[in-house]
mmCIF file of C-alpha atoms in Angstrom:
data_model
loop_
_atom_site.group_PDB
_atom_site.id
_atom_site.type_symbol
_atom_site.label_atom_id
_atom_site.label_comp_id
_atom_site.label_asym_id
_atom_site.label_seq_id
_atom_site.Cartn_x
_atom_site.Cartn_y
_atom_site.Cartn_z
ATOM 1 C CA MET A 1 86.698 180.286 174.916
ATOM 2 C CA SER A 2 83.460 180.089 174.807
ATOM 3 C CA THR A 3 82.627 176.134 174.704
ATOM 4 C CA PRO A 4 81.513 175.226 177.994
ATOM 5 C CA THR A 5 83.219 171.663 179.659
ATOM 6 C CA GLU A 6 84.120 170.323 182.731
ATOM 7 C CA PRO A 7 85.947 173.106 185.148
ATOM 8 C CA THR A 8 88.113 170.194 186.440
ATOM 9 C CA VAL A 9 89.687 169.628 183.251
ATOM 10 C CA TRP A 10 90.052 172.939 181.840
ATOM 11 C CA GLY A 11 90.585 174.972 185.177
ATOM 12 C CA ASP A 12 90.960 178.696 184.244
ATOM 13 C CA LEU A 13 92.229 178.342 180.870
ATOM 14 C CA ASP A 14 89.402 180.277 179.445
ATOM 15 C CA LYS A 15 90.529 183.355 181.755
ATOM 16 C CA ARG A 16 94.043 183.116 181.064
ATOM 17 C CA PHE A 17 93.594 182.545 177.629
ATOM 18 C CA LYS A 18 91.237 186.082 177.442
ATOM 19 C CA THR A 19 93.920 187.969 179.574
ATOM 20 C CA ASP A 20 97.094 186.672 178.092
ATOM 21 C CA THR A 21 96.156 186.819 174.640
ATOM 22 C CA LYS A 22 94.981 190.527 174.783
ATOM 23 C CA LYS A 23 98.326 191.359 175.998
ATOM 24 C CA CYS A 24 99.757 189.826 173.036
ATOM 25 C CA TYR A 25 97.249 191.242 170.361
ATOM 26 C CA TYR A 26 98.440 194.918 171.531
ATOM 27 C CA CYS A 27 102.359 194.185 171.108
ATOM 28 C CA GLY A 28 102.632 191.397 168.521
ATOM 29 C CA ILE A 29 106.739 191.378 168.408
ATOM 30 C CA CYS A 30 106.620 187.533 168.616
ATOM 31 C CA GLU A 31 104.497 187.183 165.447
ATOM 32 C CA PRO A 32 107.467 186.535 162.715
ATOM 33 C CA LEU A 33 108.855 183.819 165.171
ATOM 34 C CA CYS A 34 105.955 181.006 165.074
ATOM 35 C CA PRO A 35 103.106 179.900 162.601
ATOM 36 C CA ALA A 36 100.633 180.050 165.743
ATOM 37 C CA PHE A 37 100.665 183.953 166.051
ATOM 38 C CA THR A 38 99.412 184.880 162.648
ATOM 39 C CA PRO A 39 95.852 182.970 163.183
ATOM 40 C CA LEU A 40 95.781 184.094 166.316
ATOM 41 C CA PHE A 41 95.785 187.826 165.853
ATOM 42 C CA LYS A 42 93.255 187.025 163.318
ATOM 43 C CA LEU A 43 91.032 186.096 165.760
ATOM 44 C CA LEU A 44 91.844 188.401 168.280
ATOM 45 C CA SER A 45 91.182 190.956 165.840
ATOM 46 C CA ARG A 46 87.734 190.030 164.838
ATOM 47 C CA GLU A 47 87.001 190.215 168.917
ATOM 48 C CA TYR A 48 88.475 193.290 169.552
ATOM 49 C CA GLU A 49 88.441 195.341 166.416
ATOM 50 C CA GLU A 50 85.332 193.924 164.511
ATOM 51 C CA GLN A 51 83.220 193.403 167.732
ATOM 52 C CA GLY A 52 82.744 189.707 166.456
ATOM 53 C CA ALA A 53 82.433 186.386 168.580
ATOM 54 C CA PRO A 54 85.268 185.765 171.111
ATOM 55 C CA ALA A 55 87.602 182.936 169.942
ATOM 56 C CA THR A 56 86.131 179.462 170.835
ATOM 57 C CA ARG A 57 87.895 176.558 172.305
ATOM 58 C CA GLU A 58 88.284 174.579 168.867
ATOM 59 C CA GLU A 59 89.502 177.696 167.274
ATOM 60 C CA PHE A 60 92.119 178.051 169.763
ATOM 61 C CA GLY A 61 92.792 174.398 169.496
ATOM 62 C CA ALA A 62 93.932 174.744 165.442
ATOM 63 C CA ILE A 63 96.253 177.305 166.757
ATOM 64 C CA ALA A 64 97.374 175.524 169.554
ATOM 65 C CA ASP A 65 98.231 172.566 167.154
ATOM 66 C CA LEU A 66 100.436 174.945 165.353
ATOM 67 C CA CYS A 67 102.705 175.781 168.365
ATOM 68 C CA TYR A 68 105.533 173.078 168.230
ATOM 69 C CA TYR A 69 106.968 174.222 172.091
ATOM 70 C CA CYS A 70 110.086 175.608 170.448
ATOM 71 C CA LYS A 71 109.666 178.524 173.083
ATOM 72 C CA LEU A 72 111.570 180.820 171.468
ATOM 73 C CA CYS A 73 108.555 183.432 171.950
ATOM 74 C CA LEU A 74 109.767 183.466 175.594
ATOM 75 C CA PRO A 75 113.163 185.258 175.688
ATOM 76 C CA ALA A 76 111.399 187.627 172.896
ATOM 77 C CA CYS A 77 108.429 188.622 175.126
ATOM 78 C CA GLY A 78 108.531 191.671 176.651
ATOM 79 C CA ILE A 79 105.396 191.936 178.694
ATOM 80 C CA GLY A 80 105.920 188.370 180.707
ATOM 81 C CA VAL A 81 103.286 186.396 178.606
ATOM 82 C CA ASN A 82 103.966 182.481 178.991
ATOM 83 C CA PHE A 83 102.386 181.469 175.449
ATOM 84 C CA PRO A 84 103.950 178.112 175.499
ATOM 85 C CA ARG A 85 102.797 176.995 178.792
ATOM 86 C CA LEU A 86 99.223 178.374 178.059
ATOM 87 C CA ILE A 87 99.315 176.281 174.745
ATOM 88 C CA LEU A 88 100.434 173.508 176.620
ATOM 89 C CA ASP A 89 98.019 173.471 179.071
ATOM 90 C CA TYR A 90 95.434 173.688 176.553
ATOM 91 C CA LYS A 91 96.766 170.492 175.224
ATOM 92 C CA ILE A 92 97.042 168.711 178.401
ATOM 93 C CA ALA A 93 93.275 169.631 179.076
ATOM 94 C CA ARG A 94 92.293 168.452 175.824
ATOM 95 C CA VAL A 95 94.017 165.031 176.001
ATOM 96 C CA LYS A 96 92.051 164.522 179.548
ATOM 97 C CA GLU A 97 89.089 165.112 178.214
ATOM 98 C CA ARG A 98 89.167 163.317 174.834
ATOM 99 C CA GLY A 99 92.242 161.268 174.822
ATOM 100 C CA GLN A 100 95.268 161.142 172.689
ATOM 101 C CA THR A 101 95.248 160.887 169.246
ATOM 102 C CA LEU A 102 96.476 158.003 166.916
ATOM 103 C CA GLN A 103 99.059 160.357 165.352
ATOM 104 C CA ASN A 104 100.520 161.472 168.368
ATOM 105 C CA THR A 105 100.584 158.199 170.173
ATOM 106 C CA LEU A 106 102.811 156.925 167.708
ATOM 107 C CA LEU A 107 105.060 159.545 166.925
ATOM 108 C CA MET A 108 105.561 160.568 170.979
ATOM 109 C CA ASN A 109 106.744 156.767 171.326
ATOM 110 C CA GLN A 110 109.950 156.446 169.138
ATOM 111 C CA GLU A 111 111.568 154.792 171.922
ATOM 112 C CA LEU A 112 109.018 151.795 171.986
ATOM 113 C CA ILE A 113 109.177 151.556 168.025
ATOM 114 C CA GLY A 114 112.881 151.831 168.025
ATOM 115 C CA LYS A 115 113.101 148.861 170.711
ATOM 116 C CA LEU A 116 110.590 146.636 168.716
ATOM 117 C CA SER A 117 112.114 147.366 165.612
ATOM 118 C CA SER A 118 115.781 147.171 166.171
ATOM 119 C CA PRO A 119 116.077 143.487 166.198
ATOM 120 C CA VAL A 120 114.497 143.244 162.476
ATOM 121 C CA ALA A 121 116.348 146.294 161.594
ATOM 122 C CA PRO A 122 116.747 145.773 157.770
ATOM 123 C CA ILE A 123 113.166 144.325 157.446
ATOM 124 C CA ALA A 124 111.855 147.614 159.270
ATOM 125 C CA ASN A 125 114.042 150.362 157.126
ATOM 126 C CA TRP A 126 113.133 148.584 153.831
ATOM 127 C CA ALA A 127 109.353 149.100 155.177
ATOM 128 C CA LEU A 128 109.757 152.625 156.081
ATOM 129 C CA ALA A 129 111.579 153.417 152.727
ATOM 130 C CA ASN A 130 109.155 151.590 150.541
ATOM 131 C CA GLY A 131 106.940 154.085 148.356
ATOM 132 C CA LEU A 132 103.654 151.834 148.736
ATOM 133 C CA ASN A 133 104.055 151.649 152.763
ATOM 134 C CA ARG A 134 104.713 155.240 153.008
ATOM 135 C CA ARG A 135 101.445 155.809 151.275
ATOM 136 C CA VAL A 136 99.624 153.764 153.663
ATOM 137 C CA MET A 137 101.350 155.289 156.626
ATOM 138 C CA GLU A 138 100.268 158.699 155.314
ATOM 139 C CA PHE A 139 96.862 157.700 154.975
ATOM 140 C CA VAL A 140 96.328 155.759 158.287
ATOM 141 C CA VAL A 141 98.637 157.608 160.735
ATOM 142 C CA GLY A 142 99.168 160.976 158.906
ATOM 143 C CA ILE A 143 103.215 160.691 158.443
ATOM 144 C CA ASP A 144 103.851 162.571 155.376
ATOM 145 C CA HIS A 145 105.349 160.507 152.537
ATOM 146 C CA ARG A 146 108.015 162.956 151.902
ATOM 147 C CA ARG A 147 109.761 162.961 155.282
ATOM 148 C CA THR A 148 112.818 160.877 155.039
ATOM 149 C CA MET A 149 112.187 158.709 158.098
ATOM 150 C CA PRO A 150 115.517 157.967 160.342
ATOM 151 C CA LYS A 151 116.974 154.685 159.994
ATOM 152 C CA ILE A 152 116.509 152.351 162.707
ATOM 153 C CA ALA A 153 120.260 151.105 164.087
ATOM 154 C CA GLY A 154 120.674 147.054 164.100
ATOM 155 C CA GLU A 155 122.740 147.900 167.059
ATOM 156 C CA PRO A 156 121.410 150.105 169.415
ATOM 157 C CA PHE A 157 123.485 152.140 171.470
ATOM 158 C CA PRO A 158 123.067 150.644 174.719
ATOM 159 C CA ARG A 159 124.048 147.486 173.440
ATOM 160 C CA TRP A 160 127.060 149.097 171.639
ATOM 161 C CA PHE A 161 128.252 150.499 175.422
ATOM 162 C CA LYS A 162 127.599 147.488 177.185
ATOM 163 C CA ASN A 163 129.978 145.440 174.307
ATOM 164 C CA HIS A 164 132.330 148.233 174.484
ATOM 165 C CA PRO A 165 133.007 149.391 178.058
ATOM 166 C CA PRO A 166 135.034 152.413 177.988
ATOM 167 C CA LYS A 167 138.368 152.427 180.034
ATOM 168 C CA LYS A 168 138.730 153.468 183.613
ATOM 169 C CA GLY A 169 139.379 157.259 183.904
ATOM 170 C CA ALA A 170 141.622 158.684 186.247
ATOM 171 C CA GLY A 171 138.296 159.209 188.526
ATOM 172 C CA THR A 172 138.343 162.869 188.737
ATOM 173 C CA ARG A 173 135.772 163.355 186.055
ATOM 174 C CA LYS A 174 132.567 161.199 186.226
ATOM 175 C CA VAL A 175 129.822 160.936 183.897
ATOM 176 C CA ALA A 176 126.497 159.335 183.633
ATOM 177 C CA ILE A 177 125.587 159.381 179.963
ATOM 178 C CA PHE A 178 121.908 160.033 178.993
ATOM 179 C CA SER A 179 122.028 159.731 175.810
ATOM 180 C CA GLY A 180 118.469 159.996 174.432
ATOM 181 C CA CYS A 181 116.065 157.634 172.604
ATOM 182 C CA PHE A 182 117.016 159.082 169.044
ATOM 183 C CA THR A 183 120.631 158.549 169.793
ATOM 184 C CA ASP A 184 119.851 154.984 171.016
ATOM 185 C CA TYR A 185 117.741 153.680 168.316
ATOM 186 C CA TYR A 186 118.443 155.563 165.175
ATOM 187 C CA ASP A 187 121.648 157.497 165.368
ATOM 188 C CA PRO A 188 123.917 155.408 167.554
ATOM 189 C CA ALA A 189 127.172 156.918 165.837
ATOM 190 C CA VAL A 190 126.549 160.216 167.871
ATOM 191 C CA GLY A 191 126.898 158.122 171.124
ATOM 192 C CA ILE A 192 129.863 156.330 170.274
ATOM 193 C CA ALA A 193 131.566 159.512 169.034
ATOM 194 C CA ALA A 194 130.659 160.930 172.391
ATOM 195 C CA VAL A 195 132.448 157.960 174.619
ATOM 196 C CA LYS A 196 135.374 157.962 172.358
ATOM 197 C CA VAL A 197 135.715 161.970 172.820
ATOM 198 C CA LEU A 198 135.479 161.585 176.518
ATOM 199 C CA GLU A 199 137.759 158.313 176.849
ATOM 200 C CA ARG A 200 140.008 160.453 175.062
ATOM 201 C CA ASN A 201 140.088 162.908 177.730
ATOM 202 C CA GLY A 202 139.901 160.704 180.809
ATOM 203 C CA VAL A 203 136.423 160.694 181.800
ATOM 204 C CA GLU A 204 135.230 157.734 183.439
ATOM 205 C CA MET A 205 131.682 156.771 182.230
ATOM 206 C CA ILE A 206 128.629 154.981 182.932
ATOM 207 C CA TYR A 207 125.238 154.268 181.247
ATOM 208 C CA PRO A 208 122.367 154.238 183.690
ATOM 209 C CA GLN A 209 118.914 152.593 183.055
ATOM 210 C CA GLN A 210 117.059 155.351 181.478
ATOM 211 C CA ARG A 211 113.643 155.897 179.777
ATOM 212 C CA CYS A 212 113.012 158.895 176.626
ATOM 213 C CA CYS A 213 113.245 162.025 178.582
ATOM 214 C CA GLY A 214 109.479 162.494 178.267
ATOM 215 C CA ILE A 215 109.556 165.602 176.014
ATOM 216 C CA PRO A 216 107.642 164.405 173.053
ATOM 217 C CA MET A 217 104.685 163.324 175.252
ATOM 218 C CA LEU A 218 104.817 166.316 177.224
ATOM 219 C CA SER A 219 104.687 168.331 174.413
ATOM 220 C CA GLU A 220 101.766 166.619 172.804
ATOM 221 C CA GLY A 221 99.763 167.350 176.377
ATOM 222 C CA SER A 222 100.234 163.505 177.676
ATOM 223 C CA LEU A 223 101.440 164.980 181.022
ATOM 224 C CA ASP A 224 100.722 161.666 182.773
ATOM 225 C CA LYS A 225 102.923 159.823 180.318
ATOM 226 C CA ALA A 226 105.630 162.417 180.654
ATOM 227 C CA LEU A 227 105.568 162.591 184.464
ATOM 228 C CA GLU A 228 105.814 158.758 184.489
ATOM 229 C CA ASN A 229 108.987 158.954 182.460
ATOM 230 C CA PHE A 230 110.334 162.168 184.599
ATOM 231 C CA LYS A 231 109.793 159.938 187.841
ATOM 232 C CA ALA A 232 111.490 156.854 186.464
ATOM 233 C CA ASN A 233 114.420 158.875 185.073
ATOM 234 C CA ILE A 234 114.933 160.757 188.433
ATOM 235 C CA SER A 235 114.571 157.930 190.553
ATOM 236 C CA VAL A 236 117.952 156.667 188.890
ATOM 237 C CA LEU A 237 119.727 159.649 188.252
ATOM 238 C CA ALA A 238 119.216 161.761 191.704
ATOM 239 C CA PRO A 239 121.510 159.075 193.446
ATOM 240 C CA LEU A 240 124.196 159.247 190.686
ATOM 241 C CA ALA A 241 123.793 163.108 191.450
ATOM 242 C CA LYS A 242 124.703 163.164 194.988
ATOM 243 C CA GLU A 243 127.300 160.905 194.115
ATOM 244 C CA GLY A 244 129.232 163.533 192.321
ATOM 245 C CA TYR A 245 128.484 162.273 188.478
ATOM 246 C CA THR A 246 127.618 164.931 185.786
ATOM 247 C CA ILE A 247 124.781 163.615 183.887
ATOM 248 C CA VAL A 248 125.725 164.628 180.118
ATOM 249 C CA ALA A 249 123.057 164.641 178.037
ATOM 250 C CA LEU A 250 124.015 163.923 174.080
ATOM 251 C CA ASP A 251 120.696 165.329 172.685
ATOM 252 C CA GLY A 252 119.924 169.050 173.438
ATOM 253 C CA PRO A 253 116.321 168.533 173.556
ATOM 254 C CA CYS A 254 117.045 166.004 176.511
ATOM 255 C CA ALA A 255 119.323 168.434 178.502
ATOM 256 C CA MET A 256 116.618 171.174 178.048
ATOM 257 C CA THR A 257 114.340 168.945 179.679
ATOM 258 C CA PHE A 258 116.074 168.178 182.833
ATOM 259 C CA ARG A 259 116.946 171.411 183.365
ATOM 260 C CA GLN A 260 114.221 173.085 182.846
ATOM 261 C CA GLU A 261 110.998 170.927 182.168
ATOM 262 C CA VAL A 262 111.480 168.082 185.117
ATOM 263 C CA PRO A 263 112.096 170.272 187.654
ATOM 264 C CA GLN A 264 109.270 172.970 186.968
ATOM 265 C CA PHE A 265 106.841 169.906 186.805
ATOM 266 C CA LEU A 266 107.921 167.540 189.574
ATOM 267 C CA GLY A 267 109.072 170.320 191.970
ATOM 268 C CA THR A 268 110.987 167.880 194.448
ATOM 269 C CA GLU A 269 114.316 168.670 195.547
ATOM 270 C CA ASP A 270 115.743 165.407 193.599
ATOM 271 C CA ALA A 271 114.677 167.015 190.297
ATOM 272 C CA ARG A 272 116.284 170.392 190.995
ATOM 273 C CA ASN A 273 119.574 168.462 191.709
ATOM 274 C CA VAL A 274 119.324 166.652 188.717
ATOM 275 C CA GLY A 275 118.715 169.574 186.734
ATOM 276 C CA PHE A 276 121.799 171.098 188.353
ATOM 277 C CA ARG A 277 123.937 168.267 187.343
ATOM 278 C CA VAL A 278 123.138 167.620 183.707
ATOM 279 C CA ARG A 279 125.139 169.267 181.269
ATOM 280 C CA ASP A 280 124.418 169.145 177.371
ATOM 281 C CA ILE A 281 127.685 167.079 175.688
ATOM 282 C CA ASN A 282 128.774 170.379 174.146
ATOM 283 C CA GLN A 283 128.583 172.359 177.302
ATOM 284 C CA TYR A 284 130.438 169.925 179.299
ATOM 285 C CA LEU A 285 133.104 169.527 176.586
ATOM 286 C CA SER A 286 133.649 173.523 176.341
ATOM 287 C CA GLU A 287 133.612 173.980 180.335
ATOM 288 C CA MET A 288 136.527 171.221 180.151
ATOM 289 C CA PHE A 289 138.174 173.688 177.715
ATOM 290 C CA LYS A 290 137.742 176.780 179.882
ATOM 291 C CA ARG A 291 139.268 174.831 182.678
ATOM 292 C CA GLY A 292 142.194 173.897 180.285
ATOM 293 C CA GLU A 293 141.300 170.108 180.886
ATOM 294 C CA LEU A 294 140.333 169.427 177.068
ATOM 295 C CA ASP A 295 142.828 167.503 174.851
ATOM 296 C CA THR A 296 143.034 169.933 172.013
ATOM 297 C CA ASN A 297 145.655 167.891 170.023
ATOM 298 C CA PHE A 298 143.379 167.834 167.085
ATOM 299 C CA ASN A 299 144.023 166.565 163.542
ATOM 300 C CA PRO A 300 143.317 169.100 160.980
ATOM 301 C CA VAL A 301 140.193 168.592 159.207
ATOM 302 C CA GLU A 302 139.675 170.259 155.768
ATOM 303 C CA GLY A 303 136.254 171.787 154.467
ATOM 304 C CA THR A 304 133.493 174.190 155.569
ATOM 305 C CA VAL A 305 130.702 173.355 157.734
ATOM 306 C CA ALA A 306 127.562 175.395 158.714
ATOM 307 C CA TYR A 307 126.789 175.326 162.319
ATOM 308 C CA HIS A 308 122.896 175.576 163.384
ATOM 309 C CA ALA A 309 122.379 175.908 167.308
ATOM 310 C CA SER A 310 119.054 174.196 168.217
ATOM 311 C CA CYS A 311 116.201 176.168 170.169
ATOM 312 C CA ALA A 312 117.082 174.065 172.863
ATOM 313 C CA ALA A 313 120.589 174.922 173.162
ATOM 314 C CA LYS A 314 119.552 178.791 172.881
ATOM 315 C CA LEU A 315 116.810 178.347 175.711
ATOM 316 C CA GLN A 316 119.777 176.813 177.642
ATOM 317 C CA ARG A 317 121.909 179.800 176.819
ATOM 318 C CA ILE A 318 124.696 177.389 175.456
ATOM 319 C CA GLU A 319 123.989 178.015 171.771
ATOM 320 C CA THR A 320 127.707 178.898 170.867
ATOM 321 C CA ALA A 321 129.069 175.777 172.912
ATOM 322 C CA GLY A 322 129.673 173.413 170.025
ATOM 323 C CA PHE A 323 130.570 176.361 167.717
ATOM 324 C CA ASP A 324 133.384 177.517 169.653
ATOM 325 C CA LEU A 325 134.512 173.695 170.279
ATOM 326 C CA LEU A 326 134.582 173.078 166.280
ATOM 327 C CA LYS A 327 136.480 176.392 166.036
ATOM 328 C CA LEU A 328 139.532 174.811 167.893
ATOM 329 C CA ILE A 329 139.732 172.103 164.997
ATOM 330 C CA PRO A 330 142.882 173.339 162.480
ATOM 331 C CA GLY A 331 141.593 173.209 158.656
ATOM 332 C CA LEU A 332 138.025 173.572 159.585
ATOM 333 C CA THR A 333 135.751 176.573 158.673
ATOM 334 C CA VAL A 334 132.807 177.137 160.704
ATOM 335 C CA ALA A 335 130.034 179.154 159.477
ATOM 336 C CA ARG A 336 127.454 179.888 162.441
ATOM 337 C CA VAL A 337 123.774 180.021 161.114
ATOM 338 C CA ASP A 338 121.464 182.289 163.283
ATOM 339 C CA LYS A 339 118.167 181.873 161.168
ATOM 340 C CA GLY A 340 115.662 180.628 164.040
ATOM 341 C CA CYS A 341 114.121 177.575 164.389
ATOM 342 C CA CYS A 342 114.493 174.661 161.862
ATOM 343 C CA GLY A 343 111.069 174.045 161.598
ATOM 344 C CA PHE A 344 110.800 170.237 162.795
ATOM 345 C CA ASP A 345 110.394 170.106 166.496
ATOM 346 C CA GLY A 346 109.429 167.140 167.539
ATOM 347 C CA THR A 347 106.629 165.789 165.941
ATOM 348 C CA PHE A 348 105.546 168.625 163.895
ATOM 349 C CA GLY A 349 107.625 167.837 160.883
ATOM 350 C CA PHE A 350 106.787 164.054 160.665
ATOM 351 C CA LYS A 351 103.195 165.028 160.216
ATOM 352 C CA LYS A 352 100.926 165.556 157.124
ATOM 353 C CA GLN A 353 99.130 168.569 158.304
ATOM 354 C CA THR A 354 102.220 170.555 159.059
ATOM 355 C CA PHE A 355 104.874 169.212 156.895
ATOM 356 C CA ASP A 356 104.845 171.836 154.385
ATOM 357 C CA LEU A 357 104.528 174.483 157.193
ATOM 358 C CA ALA A 358 107.741 173.052 158.851
ATOM 359 C CA ASN A 359 109.440 173.491 155.699
ATOM 360 C CA GLN A 360 108.734 176.950 155.394
ATOM 361 C CA VAL A 361 109.752 177.580 158.754
ATOM 362 C CA GLY A 362 112.997 176.306 158.060
ATOM 363 C CA ALA A 363 113.550 177.704 154.635
ATOM 364 C CA GLU A 364 115.716 180.768 155.455
ATOM 365 C CA LEU A 365 117.783 178.491 157.419
ATOM 366 C CA PHE A 366 118.005 175.678 154.424
ATOM 367 C CA ALA A 367 118.810 178.965 152.066
ATOM 368 C CA TRP A 368 121.797 180.173 154.238
ATOM 369 C CA VAL A 369 123.450 176.786 154.671
ATOM 370 C CA LYS A 370 123.380 175.806 150.774
ATOM 371 C CA SER A 371 124.719 179.618 150.695
ATOM 372 C CA THR A 372 127.953 178.522 152.769
ATOM 373 C CA ASN A 373 128.904 175.868 150.381
ATOM 374 C CA ALA A 374 129.375 174.009 153.351
ATOM 375 C CA GLN A 375 130.015 170.188 152.862
ATOM 376 C CA GLU A 376 127.971 169.368 156.100
ATOM 377 C CA ALA A 377 125.889 171.116 158.712
ATOM 378 C CA ILE A 378 126.399 170.669 162.096
ATOM 379 C CA THR A 379 123.757 170.333 165.095
ATOM 380 C CA ASP A 380 122.999 169.384 168.561
ATOM 381 C CA CYS A 381 119.433 168.232 167.855
ATOM 382 C CA PRO A 382 118.770 164.789 165.995
ATOM 383 C CA LEU A 383 115.646 166.110 164.294
ATOM 384 C CA CYS A 384 117.440 169.552 163.278
ATOM 385 C CA LYS A 385 119.487 166.747 161.741
ATOM 386 C CA VAL A 386 116.989 165.258 159.900
ATOM 387 C CA GLN A 387 115.365 168.276 158.594
ATOM 388 C CA ILE A 388 118.158 170.267 157.549
ATOM 389 C CA ALA A 389 119.355 167.197 155.451
ATOM 390 C CA ASP A 390 116.009 167.093 153.719
ATOM 391 C CA GLY A 391 115.460 170.921 153.670
ATOM 392 C CA ALA A 392 119.379 171.670 152.495
ATOM 393 C CA HIS A 393 120.418 168.681 150.703
ATOM 394 C CA VAL A 394 123.671 168.542 152.610
ATOM 395 C CA ARG A 395 124.778 166.013 155.150
ATOM 396 C CA THR A 396 124.536 166.812 158.970
ATOM 397 C CA ALA A 397 126.644 165.554 161.831
ATOM 398 C CA HIS A 398 126.531 166.371 165.519
ATOM 399 C CA PRO A 399 129.678 168.273 166.757
ATOM 400 C CA VAL A 400 131.006 165.494 168.954
ATOM 401 C CA GLU A 401 131.211 163.255 165.825
ATOM 402 C CA VAL A 402 133.349 166.229 164.320
ATOM 403 C CA ILE A 403 135.387 166.287 167.255
ATOM 404 C CA ALA A 404 135.935 162.779 167.210
ATOM 405 C CA ARG A 405 137.068 162.765 163.757
ATOM 406 C CA ALA A 406 139.929 165.542 164.897
ATOM 407 C CA TYR A 407 141.112 163.080 167.073
ATOM 408 C CA GLY A 408 141.356 160.506 164.335
ATOM 409 C CA PHE A 409 138.560 157.882 165.649
#
C-alpha cells in the first residue's frame, strides 16, 4: 500500500499486506468463501502479472469493507495467512486515523438503541416499519430500506428474568446466563426458552450484569470501544468463573467472542479463565446429554425443520450441537444445511452498499432451505435468523426454542 501516513497508526501493516497477500495470490483456495477475495486478486494481478502499480491503502480499504469477519477462511487456509486479522488491523488503524462512520456507529450500538427504544417499543416498531421513515434512514445512515428490521421488545429479557426468577436447582449445576444484546432487546423469546429448558433440567441460574459482548465494535475497527466492553464483562464474569459457574451464552457469536477474541485481545488470566468456562447454550445442553443428565422426555413435534449452523458455531467446532439435540425430538425431521455463511454477518446485511452482496452470499443457503420444504429454519445466530427469514421466506427459531416446545412450554 503506497499512501503514506503516521507509522504509529499503521505500524507494519504495509509490509504485512505485501507479504501476506502475495502468499494468497499464489494459492487462491479461499476465493469462493468471501466476496473480498475476487477484487483482492484483481488488484494483485495488476501488480504481479501486469507489472502495474501496487495496491494503495484506499484500494485495500474498499476490499476491507467487503470482509465481514466470518473468519471461515482461517480453517480453509493451508499456508498460515490470518487474513481476517489483517483486515481487522486495517480497520482499527483507519478508525484511529479518521474516526468511525455514522453508519457503523449506529449499527454497532444496537444495545444502546434497544435500551432507549424499549420503553416506547410500539412507536419505535411503527417507525422502523414505515416506508417513508425507512427511505429517510437509508438516505441518512445507509440502512437498506429492504431489510426487515428486528422488532424491539416491550419487555427486554433482563427485566423478564428479574420478574420471573427461576426455581432453585439442586446446586450441582450453576449457570450464569450471558444473553447477548439481540436476545435482550429484540428476541427475548430465546432467553425465556433457555431459562425454561435449563430450569426443567434442574440448573441453577443467575443473570449477572453485562454489556454487549463487543464483537460489533471490534469487527468495525472500534477497538477502544470493544476493549471497554471486554473489560467490563470480564470484571463481572471472572469471579463467577472462579466460583464454578459455567457462563452460558445464548448467542453463538457472543460465545465465540468470549472464547477467542476476548482472551486474545486482553491477554489476561481472567479473560482466559472466562473463555474456558463459556459454553454456547447448544453446546451446554449437548454436553449434559452426553453425560446422561439431560431430560429427554420430549413430546412429539411434528414437521420438518432446516438446520443452519452459524459461522461462529463452526469456528468453535460445535456446528452439530444444536442439530444433534433436535434429532432427539420425536416426530421432528431435521435437515442439516451446510452451505457456508448466511451473508448477514453483523452490520454487513443492514448496509445499503452491501445488502445485495449479503443476499448473494446467502443465495445458495436460501435455495437449499426452500428445497427442504421445511416449515421452519433453525439456527444459533440471531442475525442468521433475520437473514434466512428475509431470503428464504420461512419462519426461523433458535434450537432452544424448539426444545422448549418439545417440553410443552
